[in-house]
Every structure is written in C-alpha cells, then in structure tokens.
mmCIF file of C-alpha atoms in Angstrom:
data_model
loop_
_atom_site.group_PDB
_atom_site.id
_atom_site.type_symbol
_atom_site.label_atom_id
_atom_site.label_comp_id
_atom_site.label_asym_id
_atom_site.label_seq_id
_atom_site.Cartn_x
_atom_site.Cartn_y
_atom_site.Cartn_z
ATOM 1 C CA MET A 46 7.365 -28.794 1.088
ATOM 2 C CA ARG A 47 6.862 -25.414 1.699
ATOM 3 C CA LEU A 48 7.903 -22.689 -1.628
ATOM 4 C CA LEU A 49 7.827 -19.288 -2.117
ATOM 5 C CA MET A 50 7.730 -18.221 -5.407
ATOM 6 C CA ILE A 51 9.065 -14.323 -6.718
ATOM 7 C CA GLU A 52 7.477 -13.809 -9.765
ATOM 8 C CA ASP A 53 5.300 -11.079 -11.267
ATOM 9 C CA GLU A 54 4.638 -13.806 -14.640
ATOM 10 C CA LYS A 55 0.649 -15.015 -13.335
ATOM 11 C CA GLU A 56 0.073 -17.122 -15.970
ATOM 12 C CA LEU A 57 3.433 -18.869 -15.059
ATOM 13 C CA ALA A 58 2.967 -18.646 -11.188
ATOM 14 C CA VAL A 59 -0.169 -20.353 -11.280
ATOM 15 C CA ALA A 60 1.160 -22.826 -13.966
ATOM 16 C CA LEU A 61 4.167 -23.260 -11.606
ATOM 17 C CA ALA A 62 1.471 -23.574 -8.620
ATOM 18 C CA ALA A 63 0.265 -26.598 -10.083
ATOM 19 C CA ALA A 64 2.856 -28.768 -11.511
ATOM 20 C CA LEU A 65 4.819 -29.146 -7.565
ATOM 21 C CA GLY A 66 1.541 -29.087 -6.288
ATOM 22 C CA LYS A 67 1.650 -32.719 -7.897
ATOM 23 C CA HIS A 68 4.500 -33.319 -6.504
ATOM 24 C CA GLY A 69 2.140 -33.136 -2.992
ATOM 25 C CA ILE A 70 4.699 -28.811 -2.523
ATOM 26 C CA VAL A 71 2.919 -26.163 -1.247
ATOM 27 C CA THR A 72 3.972 -23.052 -2.755
ATOM 28 C CA ASP A 73 3.102 -19.338 -1.662
ATOM 29 C CA HIS A 74 3.350 -16.674 -4.388
ATOM 30 C CA THR A 75 3.875 -12.288 -4.621
ATOM 31 C CA THR A 76 4.946 -10.495 -7.103
ATOM 32 C CA HIS A 77 6.454 -8.588 -5.442
ATOM 33 C CA LEU A 78 9.774 -7.426 -3.159
ATOM 34 C CA ALA A 79 8.707 -5.741 -0.646
ATOM 35 C CA ASP A 80 5.959 -8.416 0.173
ATOM 36 C CA ALA A 81 8.404 -11.288 0.092
ATOM 37 C CA PHE A 82 10.097 -9.983 1.931
ATOM 38 C CA GLU A 83 8.010 -9.736 5.088
ATOM 39 C CA LEU A 84 6.971 -13.907 3.621
ATOM 40 C CA THR A 85 10.268 -15.131 4.997
ATOM 41 C CA LEU A 86 10.059 -12.957 8.112
ATOM 42 C CA GLN A 87 6.942 -14.461 9.183
ATOM 43 C CA ASN A 88 7.324 -18.403 7.735
ATOM 44 C CA ASP A 89 10.270 -21.220 7.333
ATOM 45 C CA TYR A 90 10.499 -22.084 4.109
ATOM 46 C CA ASP A 91 12.202 -25.188 2.347
ATOM 47 C CA ALA A 92 12.790 -23.302 -0.873
ATOM 48 C CA ILE A 93 12.629 -19.853 -1.858
ATOM 49 C CA LEU A 94 12.518 -19.381 -6.280
ATOM 50 C CA LEU A 95 12.794 -15.523 -7.519
ATOM 51 C CA ASP A 96 12.256 -14.201 -11.163
ATOM 52 C CA ARG A 97 14.692 -11.291 -11.325
ATOM 53 C CA ARG A 98 12.162 -8.569 -13.538
ATOM 54 C CA LEU A 99 10.195 -7.502 -10.801
ATOM 55 C CA PRO A 100 7.449 -5.034 -10.206
ATOM 56 C CA ASP A 101 9.551 -2.879 -7.696
ATOM 57 C CA GLY A 102 13.247 -4.423 -8.358
ATOM 58 C CA GLU A 103 15.710 -6.073 -9.738
ATOM 59 C CA GLY A 104 15.253 -9.925 -7.835
ATOM 60 C CA LEU A 105 18.551 -10.389 -6.998
ATOM 61 C CA THR A 106 18.762 -7.370 -4.516
ATOM 62 C CA LEU A 107 17.035 -10.180 -2.117
ATOM 63 C CA VAL A 108 19.039 -11.987 -2.070
ATOM 64 C CA PRO A 109 22.005 -10.000 0.265
ATOM 65 C CA LYS A 110 18.696 -8.532 2.523
ATOM 66 C CA LEU A 111 17.651 -12.125 3.539
ATOM 67 C CA ARG A 112 21.262 -13.338 4.332
ATOM 68 C CA ARG A 113 22.071 -10.308 6.384
ATOM 69 C CA SER A 114 18.153 -10.898 8.128
ATOM 70 C CA GLY A 115 19.112 -14.401 9.442
ATOM 71 C CA ARG A 116 17.381 -16.000 6.976
ATOM 72 C CA ASP A 117 20.134 -19.263 4.616
ATOM 73 C CA THR A 118 17.251 -20.766 3.023
ATOM 74 C CA PRO A 119 17.794 -21.926 -0.275
ATOM 75 C CA ILE A 120 17.347 -19.313 -3.118
ATOM 76 C CA ILE A 121 16.887 -20.824 -7.095
ATOM 77 C CA VAL A 122 17.295 -17.271 -8.925
ATOM 78 C CA MET A 123 14.394 -19.203 -12.222
ATOM 79 C CA THR A 124 14.531 -16.077 -14.776
ATOM 80 C CA ALA A 125 15.237 -15.193 -18.571
ATOM 81 C CA ARG A 126 17.921 -13.157 -18.180
ATOM 82 C CA ASN A 127 20.124 -16.365 -18.558
ATOM 83 C CA GLU A 128 23.672 -14.876 -20.620
ATOM 84 C CA PRO A 129 26.486 -16.650 -19.043
ATOM 85 C CA LEU A 130 28.152 -13.262 -16.934
ATOM 86 C CA GLU A 131 24.596 -13.295 -15.571
ATOM 87 C CA ARG A 132 23.941 -15.971 -13.378
ATOM 88 C CA VAL A 133 27.536 -15.484 -12.972
ATOM 89 C CA GLU A 134 26.514 -11.999 -11.082
ATOM 90 C CA GLY A 135 23.497 -14.331 -9.572
ATOM 91 C CA LEU A 136 25.532 -16.857 -8.084
ATOM 92 C CA ASP A 137 28.300 -14.330 -6.978
ATOM 93 C CA ILE A 138 25.386 -12.866 -5.287
ATOM 94 C CA GLY A 139 24.188 -15.464 -2.847
ATOM 95 C CA ALA A 140 21.526 -16.928 -4.735
ATOM 96 C CA ASP A 141 22.432 -21.119 -4.371
ATOM 97 C CA ASP A 142 20.831 -22.085 -8.027
ATOM 98 C CA TYR A 143 20.303 -20.126 -11.443
ATOM 99 C CA ILE A 144 17.559 -21.887 -14.039
ATOM 100 C CA GLY A 145 16.584 -20.015 -16.812
ATOM 101 C CA LYS A 146 13.609 -19.558 -19.199
ATOM 102 C CA PRO A 147 11.979 -21.551 -19.755
ATOM 103 C CA PHE A 148 12.342 -25.247 -18.153
ATOM 104 C CA LEU A 149 11.165 -28.185 -17.952
ATOM 105 C CA VAL A 150 9.275 -28.682 -14.424
ATOM 106 C CA GLU A 151 11.053 -31.354 -13.573
ATOM 107 C CA GLU A 152 13.959 -29.574 -13.731
ATOM 108 C CA LEU A 153 13.553 -27.399 -11.291
ATOM 109 C CA LEU A 154 12.017 -29.861 -8.718
ATOM 110 C CA ALA A 155 15.358 -31.351 -9.887
ATOM 111 C CA ARG A 156 16.945 -28.534 -8.124
ATOM 112 C CA VAL A 157 14.685 -27.714 -5.087
ATOM 113 C CA ARG A 158 16.023 -31.262 -4.415
ATOM 114 C CA ALA A 159 19.518 -30.975 -5.169
ATOM 115 C CA VAL A 160 19.416 -27.050 -3.092
ATOM 116 C CA LEU A 161 18.246 -29.301 -0.586
ATOM 117 C CA ARG A 162 20.694 -31.987 -0.282
ATOM 118 C CA ARG A 163 23.517 -29.867 0.489
ATOM 119 C CA PRO A 164 25.671 -29.761 3.863
ATOM 120 C CA VAL A 165 24.077 -26.368 5.149
ATOM 121 C CA ASN A 166 20.376 -27.582 4.570
ATOM 122 C CA LEU A 167 20.123 -31.148 5.205
ATOM 123 C CA ALA A 168 17.682 -32.573 3.794
ATOM 124 C CA GLU A 169 14.698 -33.778 6.412
ATOM 125 C CA PRO A 170 15.575 -36.890 7.575
ATOM 126 C CA ALA A 171 12.927 -40.360 7.501
ATOM 127 C CA ILE A 172 10.023 -39.831 10.108
ATOM 128 C CA THR A 173 8.723 -43.234 11.594
ATOM 129 C CA ALA A 174 5.102 -44.136 13.478
ATOM 130 C CA GLY A 175 3.945 -47.248 13.960
ATOM 131 C CA ARG A 176 4.565 -49.641 10.577
ATOM 132 C CA MET A 177 4.929 -46.462 9.192
ATOM 133 C CA VAL A 178 8.369 -44.810 8.041
ATOM 134 C CA ILE A 179 8.030 -40.959 5.999
ATOM 135 C CA ASP A 180 10.677 -39.552 4.170
ATOM 136 C CA PRO A 181 8.957 -36.480 4.082
ATOM 137 C CA LEU A 182 11.300 -34.721 0.683
ATOM 138 C CA HIS A 183 9.734 -37.731 -1.538
ATOM 139 C CA LEU A 184 6.547 -37.643 0.362
ATOM 140 C CA SER A 185 6.262 -41.955 0.301
ATOM 141 C CA VAL A 186 4.656 -43.995 3.328
ATOM 142 C CA ALA A 187 5.608 -47.152 3.612
ATOM 143 C CA ILE A 188 4.170 -49.676 5.791
ATOM 144 C CA ASP A 189 5.769 -52.856 6.696
ATOM 145 C CA SER A 190 8.658 -52.005 4.052
ATOM 146 C CA LEU A 191 5.066 -51.470 1.125
ATOM 147 C CA GLN A 192 3.961 -47.858 -0.715
ATOM 148 C CA PHE A 193 1.256 -47.184 -0.131
ATOM 149 C CA ASP A 194 -0.121 -44.130 -2.164
ATOM 150 C CA PHE A 195 -2.382 -41.165 0.091
ATOM 151 C CA PRO A 196 -3.719 -38.069 -1.532
ATOM 152 C CA ARG A 197 -1.377 -34.919 -1.630
ATOM 153 C CA ARG A 198 -3.744 -33.216 1.574
ATOM 154 C CA GLU A 199 -3.926 -36.346 3.588
ATOM 155 C CA LEU A 200 -0.568 -36.664 3.390
ATOM 156 C CA LEU A 201 0.120 -33.036 3.285
ATOM 157 C CA VAL A 202 -1.120 -33.943 7.006
ATOM 158 C CA LEU A 203 0.063 -36.864 7.534
ATOM 159 C CA VAL A 204 3.435 -36.283 7.591
ATOM 160 C CA ALA A 205 2.566 -33.066 9.768
ATOM 161 C CA LEU A 206 1.149 -34.910 13.240
ATOM 162 C CA ALA A 207 3.844 -37.768 12.351
ATOM 163 C CA LYS A 208 6.762 -34.869 13.034
ATOM 164 C CA ARG A 209 5.195 -34.576 16.027
ATOM 165 C CA LYS A 210 3.268 -37.698 17.041
ATOM 166 C CA ASN A 211 2.362 -37.520 20.797
ATOM 167 C CA LYS A 212 2.057 -33.547 21.193
ATOM 168 C CA THR A 213 -0.913 -31.713 19.905
ATOM 169 C CA VAL A 214 -0.656 -30.140 16.597
ATOM 170 C CA LEU A 215 -2.577 -27.006 15.927
ATOM 171 C CA ARG A 216 -5.872 -27.261 13.271
ATOM 172 C CA SER A 217 -3.510 -23.710 12.308
ATOM 173 C CA THR A 218 -0.321 -25.868 12.259
ATOM 174 C CA LEU A 219 -2.222 -27.724 10.005
ATOM 175 C CA GLU A 220 -3.858 -25.938 8.061
ATOM 176 C CA GLU A 221 -0.331 -24.285 7.941
ATOM 177 C CA ALA A 222 1.164 -27.177 5.949
ATOM 178 C CA VAL A 223 -0.957 -28.544 3.433
ATOM 179 C CA TYR A 224 -2.144 -24.994 1.454
ATOM 180 C CA ASN A 225 -0.534 -21.742 0.639
ATOM 181 C CA TYR A 226 -1.119 -17.950 2.622
ATOM 182 C CA GLU A 227 -4.031 -17.162 -0.884
ATOM 183 C CA GLU A 228 -6.241 -20.688 -1.049
ATOM 184 C CA GLU A 229 -9.574 -20.071 0.073
ATOM 185 C CA ILE A 230 -10.235 -23.163 3.655
ATOM 186 C CA GLN A 231 -13.198 -24.431 3.591
ATOM 187 C CA SER A 232 -13.851 -24.263 8.224
ATOM 188 C CA ASN A 233 -14.335 -28.544 8.152
ATOM 189 C CA ALA A 234 -11.309 -28.732 5.137
ATOM 190 C CA ILE A 235 -8.755 -29.957 8.095
ATOM 191 C CA ASP A 236 -12.000 -32.592 9.165
ATOM 192 C CA ALA A 237 -12.570 -34.037 5.802
ATOM 193 C CA HIS A 238 -9.122 -34.779 5.189
ATOM 194 C CA ILE A 239 -8.629 -36.289 8.756
ATOM 195 C CA SER A 240 -10.940 -38.303 8.280
ATOM 196 C CA ARG A 241 -10.525 -39.451 5.023
ATOM 197 C CA LEU A 242 -6.618 -40.481 6.462
ATOM 198 C CA ARG A 243 -7.804 -42.686 9.674
ATOM 199 C CA LYS A 244 -9.768 -44.448 7.652
ATOM 200 C CA ARG A 245 -6.997 -45.077 5.188
ATOM 201 C CA LEU A 246 -4.562 -45.475 8.335
ATOM 202 C CA THR A 247 -6.813 -48.781 10.321
ATOM 203 C CA ASP A 248 -6.957 -50.378 6.044
ATOM 204 C CA ALA A 249 -3.309 -50.210 5.766
ATOM 205 C CA GLY A 250 -2.475 -51.400 9.359
ATOM 206 C CA SER A 251 -0.013 -48.331 9.288
ATOM 207 C CA GLY A 252 0.083 -49.446 13.039
ATOM 208 C CA VAL A 253 -0.848 -45.192 14.178
ATOM 209 C CA ALA A 254 -4.573 -43.810 15.098
ATOM 210 C CA ILE A 255 -5.235 -39.501 14.992
ATOM 211 C CA HIS A 256 -6.770 -38.740 18.811
ATOM 212 C CA ASN A 257 -8.807 -35.379 18.239
ATOM 213 C CA ILE A 258 -7.917 -32.837 20.647
ATOM 214 C CA ARG A 259 -11.248 -31.111 20.626
ATOM 215 C CA GLY A 260 -11.433 -27.258 20.178
ATOM 216 C CA VAL A 261 -7.694 -27.476 19.544
ATOM 217 C CA GLY A 262 -6.041 -30.106 16.978
ATOM 218 C CA TYR A 263 -5.085 -33.049 16.509
ATOM 219 C CA LEU A 264 -2.255 -35.576 17.824
ATOM 220 C CA LEU A 265 -0.988 -39.270 16.308
ATOM 221 C CA LYS A 266 -0.093 -42.097 18.622
ATOM 222 C CA GLU A 267 0.763 -46.044 17.838
ATOM 223 C CA GLU A 268 -1.559 -48.391 19.153
#
C-alpha cells in the first residue's frame, strides 16, 4: 500500500511514516498543496492523508481539485480543526473521512482500511502464486494455509512481483513499490532483497521462483 501524506509538522510526519512503515505501508510526504497535486498526477496512491493548515493554503481546497482531475483516491483529513461544523465542512466538500489530532496510529490504520473497503475503492483480491496466497491489503502470506512472516521490504517486493506473475517487472517498478520518493536507494538494494527473498521462498516450499531478466528486472514464475 502506498499513501500520500500532506502534513507540515515534520516531526509528526516522520513519526507517522515510520509507524505506517511497520505495517508495510510506503508513505510519500509533502508539506505543500501544489507539490501534492503534482504527486497525485504522477503516482497512483491507495489513499491520501491531508492536513488542513498548510503553508500554501487550506488543505480542503485540494479535494475538489483532485475530483475534477478525475482522481477518486480516498482522502482522510487529519487535523486539529475538529469542531463538529469543521468535520461537516470536510466531509461535505468530498473527503472520505475526517480524524482529529491527536489520534492513535491504530485508529488511522483502521480508517485507511475502512475507506479501502468501500465499494468505490474495493480492496485488491488475494493473489495466488504457486502454493502461496497473498493478501495485498494486510500484507500477509500463507503457504499451504500456514502463515509466514517476511521482512517488510522483501514482502513488498514479493507483492509487486506476484501481482505481475509471469511478466517481467522493471527494477524501477520494484523500487517504487518499496521506497518513497524521498529515500536514497542503494544501487544493489533490490538485488539484495531479491536474494534474501529467493532463499526464504525456497526454504518455505512456496512453489515459485524469481528469475533475473538481465538488464531489465525480474520475473516471478510458478515452478
């Protein structure tokens, strides 16, 4: 899952991104509405977390702008402006949910899951590959009905490959699935994830193999 967070409190943004990362969620972060709009045009986000008080204006103005551009990405407003009429204003303008600061990360996660369950944004179906069943929303993997734990970034690589089973996946596509745009990516980072993932999949008897397509990317196939 990949989220866009528009929040000008840097410490809060860093803490939230770290907490969400523990649940397998990649978070892109920006502090300005103009940058946020450009990011939504360049990327397909599962949800957007939007503050109201931002350096270049009222956060709610982004909601109708996104809708007019054809984006129906779920938007959760997270703000200290949490009076009843302010919540009504946010929901009436088109936000999907509204949460007042301060809040628990667990509540935010629950609200993200809730908006993704709604009919207009159906959660991705389970992915089957070999003897694996992957739940891409909750980032869980079962092999022969037994749950297996994978390190978060290896699991994100696995999901990206499994979604495109039997197709070559570009290295850049894998990097986008694992890292946010602010992170510095080591040149061999994806290779290292793949190497460890291959061993785990073999040891677990997953029934799949990851092939290196030299100079292009990787391909996951059933054995």
